[in-house]
CSV table of C-alpha atoms (C1' of nucleotides) in Angstrom, one decimal:
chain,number,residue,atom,x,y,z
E,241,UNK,CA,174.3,2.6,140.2
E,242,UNK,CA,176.5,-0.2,141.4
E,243,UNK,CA,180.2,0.1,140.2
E,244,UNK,CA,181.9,-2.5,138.1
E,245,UNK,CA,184.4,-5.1,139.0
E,246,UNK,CA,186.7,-4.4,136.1
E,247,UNK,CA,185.9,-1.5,134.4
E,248,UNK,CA,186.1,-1.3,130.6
E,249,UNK,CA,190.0,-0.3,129.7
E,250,UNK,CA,190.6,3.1,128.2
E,251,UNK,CA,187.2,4.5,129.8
E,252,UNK,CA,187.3,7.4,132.3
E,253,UNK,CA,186.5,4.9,135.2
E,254,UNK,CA,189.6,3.1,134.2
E,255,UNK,CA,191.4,6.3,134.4
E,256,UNK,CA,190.0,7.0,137.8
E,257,UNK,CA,191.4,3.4,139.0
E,258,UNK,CA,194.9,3.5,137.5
E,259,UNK,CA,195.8,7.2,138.8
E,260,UNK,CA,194.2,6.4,142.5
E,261,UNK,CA,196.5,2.9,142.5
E,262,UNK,CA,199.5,4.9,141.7
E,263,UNK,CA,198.6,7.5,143.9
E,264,UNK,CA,198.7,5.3,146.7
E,265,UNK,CA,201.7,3.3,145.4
E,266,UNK,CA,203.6,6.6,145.3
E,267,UNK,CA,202.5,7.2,149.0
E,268,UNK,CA,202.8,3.7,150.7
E,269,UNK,CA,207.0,4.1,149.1
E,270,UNK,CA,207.3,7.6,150.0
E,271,UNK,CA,206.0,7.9,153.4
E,272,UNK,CA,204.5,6.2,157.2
E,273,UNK,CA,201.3,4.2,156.1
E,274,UNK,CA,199.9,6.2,159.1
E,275,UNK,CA,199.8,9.5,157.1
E,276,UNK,CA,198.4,7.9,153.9
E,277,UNK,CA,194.8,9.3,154.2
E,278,UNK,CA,192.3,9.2,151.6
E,279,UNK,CA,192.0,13.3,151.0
E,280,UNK,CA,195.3,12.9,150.2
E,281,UNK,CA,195.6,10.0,148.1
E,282,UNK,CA,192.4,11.4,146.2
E,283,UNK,CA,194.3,15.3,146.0
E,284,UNK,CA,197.3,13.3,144.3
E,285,UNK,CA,195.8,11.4,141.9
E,286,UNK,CA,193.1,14.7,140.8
E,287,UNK,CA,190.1,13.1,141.9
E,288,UNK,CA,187.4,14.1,144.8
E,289,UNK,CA,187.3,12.0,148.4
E,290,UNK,CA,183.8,11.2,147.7
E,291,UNK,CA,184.9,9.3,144.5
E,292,UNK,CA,187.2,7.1,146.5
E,293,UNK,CA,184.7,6.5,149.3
E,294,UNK,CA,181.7,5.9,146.8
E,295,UNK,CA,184.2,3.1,145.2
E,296,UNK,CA,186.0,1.7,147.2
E,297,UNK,CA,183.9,2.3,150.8
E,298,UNK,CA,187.1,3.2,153.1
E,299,UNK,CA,191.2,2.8,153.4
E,300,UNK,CA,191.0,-0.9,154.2
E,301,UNK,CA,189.1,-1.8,151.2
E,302,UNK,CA,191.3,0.4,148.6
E,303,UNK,CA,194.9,-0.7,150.3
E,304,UNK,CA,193.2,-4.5,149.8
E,305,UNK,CA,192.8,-3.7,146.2
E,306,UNK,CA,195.9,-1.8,145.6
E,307,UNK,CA,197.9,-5.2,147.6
E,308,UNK,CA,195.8,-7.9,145.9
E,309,UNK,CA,196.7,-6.4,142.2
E,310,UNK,CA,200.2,-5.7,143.3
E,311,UNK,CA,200.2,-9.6,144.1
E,312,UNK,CA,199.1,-10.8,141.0
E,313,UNK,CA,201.5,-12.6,139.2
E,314,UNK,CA,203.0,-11.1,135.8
E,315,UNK,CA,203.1,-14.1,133.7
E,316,UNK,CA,204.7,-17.8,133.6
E,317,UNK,CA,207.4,-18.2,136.7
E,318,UNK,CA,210.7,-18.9,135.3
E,319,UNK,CA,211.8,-22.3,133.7
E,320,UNK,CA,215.7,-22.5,134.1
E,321,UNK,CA,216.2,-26.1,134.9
E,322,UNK,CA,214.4,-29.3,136.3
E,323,UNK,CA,210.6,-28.9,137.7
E,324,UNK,CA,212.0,-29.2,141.3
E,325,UNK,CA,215.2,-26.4,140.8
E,326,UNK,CA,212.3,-24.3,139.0
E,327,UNK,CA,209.9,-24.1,142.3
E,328,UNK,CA,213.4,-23.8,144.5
E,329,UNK,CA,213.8,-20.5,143.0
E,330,UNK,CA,210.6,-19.6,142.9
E,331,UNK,CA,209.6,-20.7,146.0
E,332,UNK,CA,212.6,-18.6,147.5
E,333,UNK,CA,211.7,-15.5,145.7
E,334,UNK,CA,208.2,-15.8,147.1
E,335,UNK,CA,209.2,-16.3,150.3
E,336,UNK,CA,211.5,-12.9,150.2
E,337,UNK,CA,209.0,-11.4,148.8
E,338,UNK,CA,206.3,-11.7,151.1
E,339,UNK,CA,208.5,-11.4,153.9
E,340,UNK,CA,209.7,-7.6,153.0
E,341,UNK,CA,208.7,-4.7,154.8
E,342,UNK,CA,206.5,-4.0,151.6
E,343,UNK,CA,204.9,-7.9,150.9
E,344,UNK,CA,204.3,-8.5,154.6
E,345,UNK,CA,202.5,-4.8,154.8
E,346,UNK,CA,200.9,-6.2,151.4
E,347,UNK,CA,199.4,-9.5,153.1
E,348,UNK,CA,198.2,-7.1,156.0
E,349,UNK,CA,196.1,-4.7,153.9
E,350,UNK,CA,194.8,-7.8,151.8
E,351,UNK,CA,193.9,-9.6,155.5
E,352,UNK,CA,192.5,-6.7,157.0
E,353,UNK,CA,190.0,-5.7,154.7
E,354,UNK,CA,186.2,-6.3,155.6
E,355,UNK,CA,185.8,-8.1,152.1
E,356,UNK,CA,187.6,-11.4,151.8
E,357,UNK,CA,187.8,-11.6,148.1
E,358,UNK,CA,190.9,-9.9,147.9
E,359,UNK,CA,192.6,-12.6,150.1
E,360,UNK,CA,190.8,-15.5,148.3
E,361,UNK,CA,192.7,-13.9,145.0
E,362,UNK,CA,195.8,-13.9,146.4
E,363,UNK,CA,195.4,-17.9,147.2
E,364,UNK,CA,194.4,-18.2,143.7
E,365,UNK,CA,197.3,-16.6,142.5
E,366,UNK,CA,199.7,-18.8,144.1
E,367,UNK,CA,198.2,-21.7,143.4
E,368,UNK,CA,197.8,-20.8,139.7
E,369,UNK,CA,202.2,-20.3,139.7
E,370,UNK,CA,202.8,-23.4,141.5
E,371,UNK,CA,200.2,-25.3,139.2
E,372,UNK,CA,202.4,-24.4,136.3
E,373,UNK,CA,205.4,-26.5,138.1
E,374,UNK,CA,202.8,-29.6,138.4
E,375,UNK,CA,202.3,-29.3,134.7
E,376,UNK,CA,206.1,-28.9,133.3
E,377,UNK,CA,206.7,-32.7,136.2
E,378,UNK,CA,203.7,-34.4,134.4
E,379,UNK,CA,205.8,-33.6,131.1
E,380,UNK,CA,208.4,-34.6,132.0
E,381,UNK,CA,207.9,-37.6,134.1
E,382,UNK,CA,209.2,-35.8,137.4
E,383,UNK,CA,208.0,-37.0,140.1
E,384,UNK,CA,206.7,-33.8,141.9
E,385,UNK,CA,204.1,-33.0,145.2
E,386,UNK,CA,200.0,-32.3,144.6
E,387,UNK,CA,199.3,-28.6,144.6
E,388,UNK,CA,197.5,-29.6,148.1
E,389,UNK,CA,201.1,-30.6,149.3
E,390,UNK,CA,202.9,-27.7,148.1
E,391,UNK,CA,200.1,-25.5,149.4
E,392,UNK,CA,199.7,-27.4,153.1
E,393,UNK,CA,203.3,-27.6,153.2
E,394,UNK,CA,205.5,-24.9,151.9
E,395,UNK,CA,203.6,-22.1,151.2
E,396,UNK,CA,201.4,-22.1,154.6
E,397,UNK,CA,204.7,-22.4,156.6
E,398,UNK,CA,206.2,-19.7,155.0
E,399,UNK,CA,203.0,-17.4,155.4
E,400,UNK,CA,202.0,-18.5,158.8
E,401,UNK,CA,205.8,-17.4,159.8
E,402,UNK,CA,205.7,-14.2,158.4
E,403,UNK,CA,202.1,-12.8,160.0
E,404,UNK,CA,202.8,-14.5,163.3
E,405,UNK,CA,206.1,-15.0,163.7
E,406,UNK,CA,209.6,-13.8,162.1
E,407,UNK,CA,210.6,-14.4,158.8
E,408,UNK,CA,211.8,-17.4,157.2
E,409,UNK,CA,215.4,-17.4,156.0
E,410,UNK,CA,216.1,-19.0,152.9
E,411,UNK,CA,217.8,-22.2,154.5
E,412,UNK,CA,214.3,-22.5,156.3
E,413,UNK,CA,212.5,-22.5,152.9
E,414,UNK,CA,214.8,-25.2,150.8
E,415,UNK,CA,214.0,-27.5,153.9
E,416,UNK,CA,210.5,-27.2,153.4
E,417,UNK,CA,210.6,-28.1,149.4
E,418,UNK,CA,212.8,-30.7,150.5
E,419,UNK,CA,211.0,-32.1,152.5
E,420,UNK,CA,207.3,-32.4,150.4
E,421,UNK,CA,209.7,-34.0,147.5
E,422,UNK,CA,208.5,-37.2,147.2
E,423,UNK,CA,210.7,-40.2,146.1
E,424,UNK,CA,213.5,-38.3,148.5
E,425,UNK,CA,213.9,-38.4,151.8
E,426,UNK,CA,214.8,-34.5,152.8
E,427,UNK,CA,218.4,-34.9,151.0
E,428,UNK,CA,220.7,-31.8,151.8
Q,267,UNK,CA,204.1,9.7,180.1
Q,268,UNK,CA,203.8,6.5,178.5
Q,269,UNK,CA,201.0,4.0,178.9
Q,270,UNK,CA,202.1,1.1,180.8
Q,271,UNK,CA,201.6,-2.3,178.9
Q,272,UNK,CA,199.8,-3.5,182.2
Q,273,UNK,CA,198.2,-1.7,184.4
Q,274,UNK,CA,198.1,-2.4,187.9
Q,275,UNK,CA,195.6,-4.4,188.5
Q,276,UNK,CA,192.7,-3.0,190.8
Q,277,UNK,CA,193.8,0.8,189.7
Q,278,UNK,CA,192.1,3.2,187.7
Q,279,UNK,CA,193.8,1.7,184.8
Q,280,UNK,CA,193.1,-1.3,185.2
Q,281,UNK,CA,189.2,-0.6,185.2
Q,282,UNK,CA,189.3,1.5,182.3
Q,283,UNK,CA,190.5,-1.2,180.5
Q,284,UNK,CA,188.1,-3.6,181.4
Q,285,UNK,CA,185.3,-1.7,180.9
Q,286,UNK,CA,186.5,-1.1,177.2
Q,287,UNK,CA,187.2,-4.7,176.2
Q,288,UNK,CA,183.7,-5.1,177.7
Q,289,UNK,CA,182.3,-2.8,175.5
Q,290,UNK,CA,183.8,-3.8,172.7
Q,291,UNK,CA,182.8,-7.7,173.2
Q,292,UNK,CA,179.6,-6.2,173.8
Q,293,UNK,CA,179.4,-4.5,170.7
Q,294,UNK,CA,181.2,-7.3,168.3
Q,295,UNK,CA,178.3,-9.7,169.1
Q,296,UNK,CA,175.7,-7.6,169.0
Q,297,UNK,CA,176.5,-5.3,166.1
Q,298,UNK,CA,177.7,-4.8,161.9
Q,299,UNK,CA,181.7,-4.2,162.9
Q,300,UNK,CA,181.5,-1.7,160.4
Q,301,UNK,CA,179.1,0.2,163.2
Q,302,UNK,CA,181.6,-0.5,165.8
Q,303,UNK,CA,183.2,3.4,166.0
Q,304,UNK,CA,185.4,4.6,169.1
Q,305,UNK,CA,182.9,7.3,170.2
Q,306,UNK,CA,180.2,4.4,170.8
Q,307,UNK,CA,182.9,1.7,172.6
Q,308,UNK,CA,183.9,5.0,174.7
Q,309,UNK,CA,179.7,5.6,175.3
Q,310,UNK,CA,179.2,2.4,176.4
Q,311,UNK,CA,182.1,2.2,178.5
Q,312,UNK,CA,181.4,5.4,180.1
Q,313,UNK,CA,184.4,7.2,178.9
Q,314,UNK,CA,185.6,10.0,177.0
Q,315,UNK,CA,187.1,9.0,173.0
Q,316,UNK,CA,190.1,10.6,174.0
Q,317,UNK,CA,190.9,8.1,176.8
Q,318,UNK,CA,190.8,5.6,174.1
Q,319,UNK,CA,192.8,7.4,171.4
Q,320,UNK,CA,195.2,8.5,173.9
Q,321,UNK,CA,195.5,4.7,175.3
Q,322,UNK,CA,195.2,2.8,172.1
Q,323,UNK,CA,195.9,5.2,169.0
Q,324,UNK,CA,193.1,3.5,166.8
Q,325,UNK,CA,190.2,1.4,166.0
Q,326,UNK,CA,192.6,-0.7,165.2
Q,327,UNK,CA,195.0,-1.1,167.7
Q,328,UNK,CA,191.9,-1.6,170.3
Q,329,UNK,CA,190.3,-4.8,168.3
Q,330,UNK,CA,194.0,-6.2,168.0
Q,331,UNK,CA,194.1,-6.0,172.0
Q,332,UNK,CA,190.7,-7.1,172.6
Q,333,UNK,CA,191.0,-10.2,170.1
Q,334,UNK,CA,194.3,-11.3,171.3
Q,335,UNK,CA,193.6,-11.1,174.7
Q,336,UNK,CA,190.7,-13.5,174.2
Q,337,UNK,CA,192.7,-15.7,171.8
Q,338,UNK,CA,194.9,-16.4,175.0
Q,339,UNK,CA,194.4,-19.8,176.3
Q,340,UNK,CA,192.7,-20.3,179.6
Q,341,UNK,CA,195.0,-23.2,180.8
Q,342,UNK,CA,196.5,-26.0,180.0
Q,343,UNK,CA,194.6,-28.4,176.9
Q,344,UNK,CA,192.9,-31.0,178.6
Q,345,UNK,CA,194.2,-34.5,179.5
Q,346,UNK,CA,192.3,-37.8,178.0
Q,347,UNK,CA,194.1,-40.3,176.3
Q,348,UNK,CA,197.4,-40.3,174.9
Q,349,UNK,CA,198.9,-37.6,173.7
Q,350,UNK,CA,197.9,-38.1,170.1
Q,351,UNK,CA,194.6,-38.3,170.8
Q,352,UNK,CA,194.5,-35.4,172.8
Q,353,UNK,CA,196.3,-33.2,170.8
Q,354,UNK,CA,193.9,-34.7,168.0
Q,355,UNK,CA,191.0,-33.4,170.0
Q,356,UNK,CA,192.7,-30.0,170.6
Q,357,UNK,CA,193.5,-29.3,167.2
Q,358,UNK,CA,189.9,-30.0,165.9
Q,359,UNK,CA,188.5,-27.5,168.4
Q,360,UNK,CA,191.5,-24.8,168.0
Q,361,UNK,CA,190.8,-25.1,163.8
Q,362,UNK,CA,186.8,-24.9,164.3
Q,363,UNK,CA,187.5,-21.9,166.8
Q,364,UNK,CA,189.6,-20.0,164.3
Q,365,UNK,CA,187.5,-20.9,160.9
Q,366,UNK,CA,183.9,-19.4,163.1
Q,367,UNK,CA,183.0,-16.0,162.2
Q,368,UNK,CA,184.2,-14.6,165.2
Q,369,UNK,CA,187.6,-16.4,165.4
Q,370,UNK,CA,188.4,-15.5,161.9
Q,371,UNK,CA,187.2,-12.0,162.7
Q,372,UNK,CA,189.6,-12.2,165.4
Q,373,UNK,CA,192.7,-13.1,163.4
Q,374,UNK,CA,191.9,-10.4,161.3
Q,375,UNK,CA,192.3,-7.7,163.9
Q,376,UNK,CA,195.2,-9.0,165.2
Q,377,UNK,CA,196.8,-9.3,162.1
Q,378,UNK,CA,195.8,-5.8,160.9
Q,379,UNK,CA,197.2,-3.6,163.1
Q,380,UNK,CA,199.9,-1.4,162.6
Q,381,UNK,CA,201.6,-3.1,165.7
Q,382,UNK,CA,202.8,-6.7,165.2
Q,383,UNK,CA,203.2,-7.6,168.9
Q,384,UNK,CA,199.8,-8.9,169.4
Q,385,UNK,CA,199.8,-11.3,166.5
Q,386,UNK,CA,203.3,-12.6,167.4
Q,387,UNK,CA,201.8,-13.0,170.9
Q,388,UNK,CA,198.8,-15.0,169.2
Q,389,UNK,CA,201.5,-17.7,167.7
Q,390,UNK,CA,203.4,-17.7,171.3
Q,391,UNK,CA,200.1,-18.9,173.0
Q,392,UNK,CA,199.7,-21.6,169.9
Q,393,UNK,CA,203.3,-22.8,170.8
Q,394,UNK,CA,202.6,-22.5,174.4
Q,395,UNK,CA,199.9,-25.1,174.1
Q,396,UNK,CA,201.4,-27.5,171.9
Q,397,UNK,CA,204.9,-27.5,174.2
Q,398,UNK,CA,202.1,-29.3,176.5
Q,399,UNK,CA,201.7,-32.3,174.9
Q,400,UNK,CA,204.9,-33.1,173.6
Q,401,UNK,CA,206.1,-32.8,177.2
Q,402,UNK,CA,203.3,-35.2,177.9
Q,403,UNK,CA,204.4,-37.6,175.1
Q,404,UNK,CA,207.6,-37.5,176.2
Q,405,UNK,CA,207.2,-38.0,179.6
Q,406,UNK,CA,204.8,-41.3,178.5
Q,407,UNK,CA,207.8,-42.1,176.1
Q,408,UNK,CA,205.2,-41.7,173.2
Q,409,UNK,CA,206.5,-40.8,170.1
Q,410,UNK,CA,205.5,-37.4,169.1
Q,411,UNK,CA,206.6,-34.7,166.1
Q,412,UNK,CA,208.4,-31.7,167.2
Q,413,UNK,CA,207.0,-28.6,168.3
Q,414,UNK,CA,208.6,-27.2,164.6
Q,415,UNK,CA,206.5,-29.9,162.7
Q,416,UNK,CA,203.1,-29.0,164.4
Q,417,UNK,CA,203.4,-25.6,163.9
Q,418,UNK,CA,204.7,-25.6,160.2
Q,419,UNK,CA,202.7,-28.8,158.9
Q,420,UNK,CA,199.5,-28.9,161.1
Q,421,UNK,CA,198.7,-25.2,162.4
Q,422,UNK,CA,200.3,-23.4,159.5
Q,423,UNK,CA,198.3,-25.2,156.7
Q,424,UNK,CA,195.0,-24.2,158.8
Q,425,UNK,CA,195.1,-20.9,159.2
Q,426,UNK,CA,195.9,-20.6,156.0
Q,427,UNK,CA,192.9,-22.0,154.8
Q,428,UNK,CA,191.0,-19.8,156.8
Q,429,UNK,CA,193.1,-16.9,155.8
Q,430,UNK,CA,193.2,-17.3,151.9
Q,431,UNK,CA,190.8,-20.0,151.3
Q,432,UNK,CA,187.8,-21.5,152.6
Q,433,UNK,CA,187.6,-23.1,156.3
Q,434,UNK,CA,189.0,-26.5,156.7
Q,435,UNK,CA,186.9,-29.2,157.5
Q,436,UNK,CA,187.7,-31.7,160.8
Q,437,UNK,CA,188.9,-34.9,158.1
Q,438,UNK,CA,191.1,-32.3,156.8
Q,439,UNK,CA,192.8,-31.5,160.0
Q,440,UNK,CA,192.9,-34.6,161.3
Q,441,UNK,CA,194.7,-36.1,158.2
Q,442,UNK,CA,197.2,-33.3,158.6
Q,443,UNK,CA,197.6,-34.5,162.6
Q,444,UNK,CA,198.2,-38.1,161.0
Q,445,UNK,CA,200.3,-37.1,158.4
Q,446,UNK,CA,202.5,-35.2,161.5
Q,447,UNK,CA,202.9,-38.1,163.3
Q,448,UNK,CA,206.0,-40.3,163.3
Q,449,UNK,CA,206.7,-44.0,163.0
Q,450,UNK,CA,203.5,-44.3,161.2
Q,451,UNK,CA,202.9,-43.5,157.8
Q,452,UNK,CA,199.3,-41.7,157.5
Q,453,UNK,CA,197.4,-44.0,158.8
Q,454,UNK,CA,193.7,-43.8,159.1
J,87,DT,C1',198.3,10.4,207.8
J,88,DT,C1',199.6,13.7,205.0
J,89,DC,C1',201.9,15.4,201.1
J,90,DA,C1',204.1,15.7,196.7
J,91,DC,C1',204.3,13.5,192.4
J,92,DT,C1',202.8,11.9,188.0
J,93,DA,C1',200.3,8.7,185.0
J,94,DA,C1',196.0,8.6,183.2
J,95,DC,C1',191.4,10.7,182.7
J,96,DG,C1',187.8,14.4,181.4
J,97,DC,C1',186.4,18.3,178.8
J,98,DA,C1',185.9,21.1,174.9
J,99,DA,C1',187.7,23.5,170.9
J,100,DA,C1',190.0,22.8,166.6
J,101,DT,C1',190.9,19.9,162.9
J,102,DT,C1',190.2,16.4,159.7
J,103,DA,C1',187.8,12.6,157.6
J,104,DT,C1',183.4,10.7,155.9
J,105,DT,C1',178.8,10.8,154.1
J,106,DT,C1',175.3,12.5,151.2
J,107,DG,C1',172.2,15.1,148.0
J,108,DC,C1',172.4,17.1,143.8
J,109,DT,C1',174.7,18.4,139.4
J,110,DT,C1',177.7,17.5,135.6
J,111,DT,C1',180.5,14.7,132.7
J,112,DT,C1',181.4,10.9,129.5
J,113,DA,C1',181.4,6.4,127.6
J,114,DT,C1',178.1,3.5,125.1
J,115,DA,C1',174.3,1.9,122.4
J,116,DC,C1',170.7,3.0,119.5
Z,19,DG,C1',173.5,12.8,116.8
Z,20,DT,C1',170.8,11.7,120.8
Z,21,DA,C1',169.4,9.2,124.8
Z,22,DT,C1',170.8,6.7,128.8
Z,23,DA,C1',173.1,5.5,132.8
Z,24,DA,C1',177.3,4.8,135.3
Z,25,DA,C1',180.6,7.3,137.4
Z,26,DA,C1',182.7,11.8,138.7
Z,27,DG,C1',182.5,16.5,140.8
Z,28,DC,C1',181.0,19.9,144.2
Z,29,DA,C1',179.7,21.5,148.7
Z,30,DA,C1',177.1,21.2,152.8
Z,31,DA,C1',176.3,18.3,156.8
Z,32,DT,C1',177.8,15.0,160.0
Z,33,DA,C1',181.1,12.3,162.4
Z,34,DA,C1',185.6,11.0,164.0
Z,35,DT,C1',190.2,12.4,165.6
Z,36,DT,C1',193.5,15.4,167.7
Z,37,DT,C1',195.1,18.4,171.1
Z,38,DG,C1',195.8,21.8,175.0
Z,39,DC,C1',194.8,22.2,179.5
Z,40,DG,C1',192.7,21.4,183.9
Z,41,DT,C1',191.4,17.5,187.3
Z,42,DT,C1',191.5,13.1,189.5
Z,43,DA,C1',193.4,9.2,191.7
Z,44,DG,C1',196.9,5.9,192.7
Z,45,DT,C1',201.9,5.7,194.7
Z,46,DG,C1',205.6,6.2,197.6
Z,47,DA,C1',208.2,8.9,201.0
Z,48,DA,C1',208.2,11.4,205.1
DNA sequence: TTCACTAACGCAAATTATTTGCTTTTATAC
DNA sequence: GTATAAAAGCAAATAATTTGCGTTAGTGAA
């Protein structure tokens, strides 16, 4: 009675939850979120209302799901030079990311939702990338910030400035790695 | 044409929109939010829906105006010791506030709405209040971080927390007030 | 005061979204 | 194959939203 989580790749339910994700995809790049109902993400993507709403239980919910798998990470972040020069970069891209029209309306949909699990995967997610960084210091012998510090210090800033305030440029962003360096007092 | 953003105060305006922030107070402790519809906040505020669509466009919208208006701050923080102890006091009750069910409800709506302004408004007040104690600390020549390093090291890392992650407990915040502070490294 | 003006409200019909009971399909395990 | 159960489809019933139009109540000028 209850649906799954994850449901079994290749089956119909899988189906169902690929065409409905592009469906909305196609309609959140297309056109105003206002119009994106769910009659018409469901006429899109061949399926009934009623199998959305049984599902997924309303808009909220489905946008959360569609913005939470958008979020997830697609593999290893790049590894061009030094542990620090690696999260620069990455901590840059993040940061333009989330601040786009698209990523901030992405962190919205994930906040709004009446379920917080979506949200609490997103924190996962970025703490899973930036844990890679920790791991390629320890090699190395670089001295490098705790996961807490990067996530206290960088990563909250950057967020907290995008849903409240404006968004960070990128000078903004190499101050705040800068700064959570240790061994380095805020050179630049 | 338009709606005015306030009303005259005493007009027929002005009491319409009272009674529906009443309702909808009255209904948010009371109720599942998921039971909290327009029709009933109109019923209870003895109005027609169309008032409220009309004035506020969605469920939405109306939540986002209800929460930030009681996220506002009363006045100014209260006064007891030096300024790092009562910002240290402030903070602890501004973090428990926002991690409750309600407050963390009440970030939700703000940030979910389709209209930033109230969530921008949200980080105004924050700033508002902290401007208040470094104008105290200065005044008292008491050495004090900038309003830039409360709001990206202290506030920022909290609501994240209670956005992404789980609520932060008071060591937590008050290691992040110590960690702020200048001329003295973390102590505690 | 009175009067004209208009923003905001009420009402009700029309539209659209959501819920729900029941049937049918389709993976999966036996 | 066949049985089983999760998930989808269909359609009727309910509930929310939109909209056109008439009414009310503050506002400002005579």
């Amino acid at each position: 009675m209850g649906y799954r989580e994850n449901p079994r790749p290749g089956g119909r339910s899988a189906r169902v939850q690929a065409a409905v994700h592009q469906s909305v995809r196609d309609m959140l790049a297309t056109m105003d979120r206002a119009d994106v109902t769910i009659p018409l993400i469901a006429q899109r993507a061949n399926v009934t209302p009623s199998t959305i709403y049984r599902r997924w239980g309303d808009l909220q919910q489905l946008l959360a799901d569609v913005a939470a798998s958008h979020l997830q990470p697609e593999g290893e972040p790049a590894s061009i030079g030094s542990a620090r020069e690696d999260l620069e970069a990455w901590v840059e891209q993040y940061a333009d990311e989330m601040a786009s029209g698209v990523g901030r309306q992405m962190l919205r949909d994930v906040l709004a939702a009446a379920d917080s699990a979506n949200a609490e995967k997103c924190g996962t997610y970025t703490r899973y990338q930036l844990a890679v960084f920790i791991a390629r210091a320890e090699k190395c012998g670089e001295p490098f910030p705790t996961l807490t510090d990067l996530m206290d210090h960088v990563i909250s800033p950057i967020i907290y400035r995008i849903l409240f305030d404006q968004a960070p440029g990128s000078d903004y962003v190499r101050r705040l790695v800068a700064k959570v360096m240790p061994e380095s007092a805020a050179g630049a």
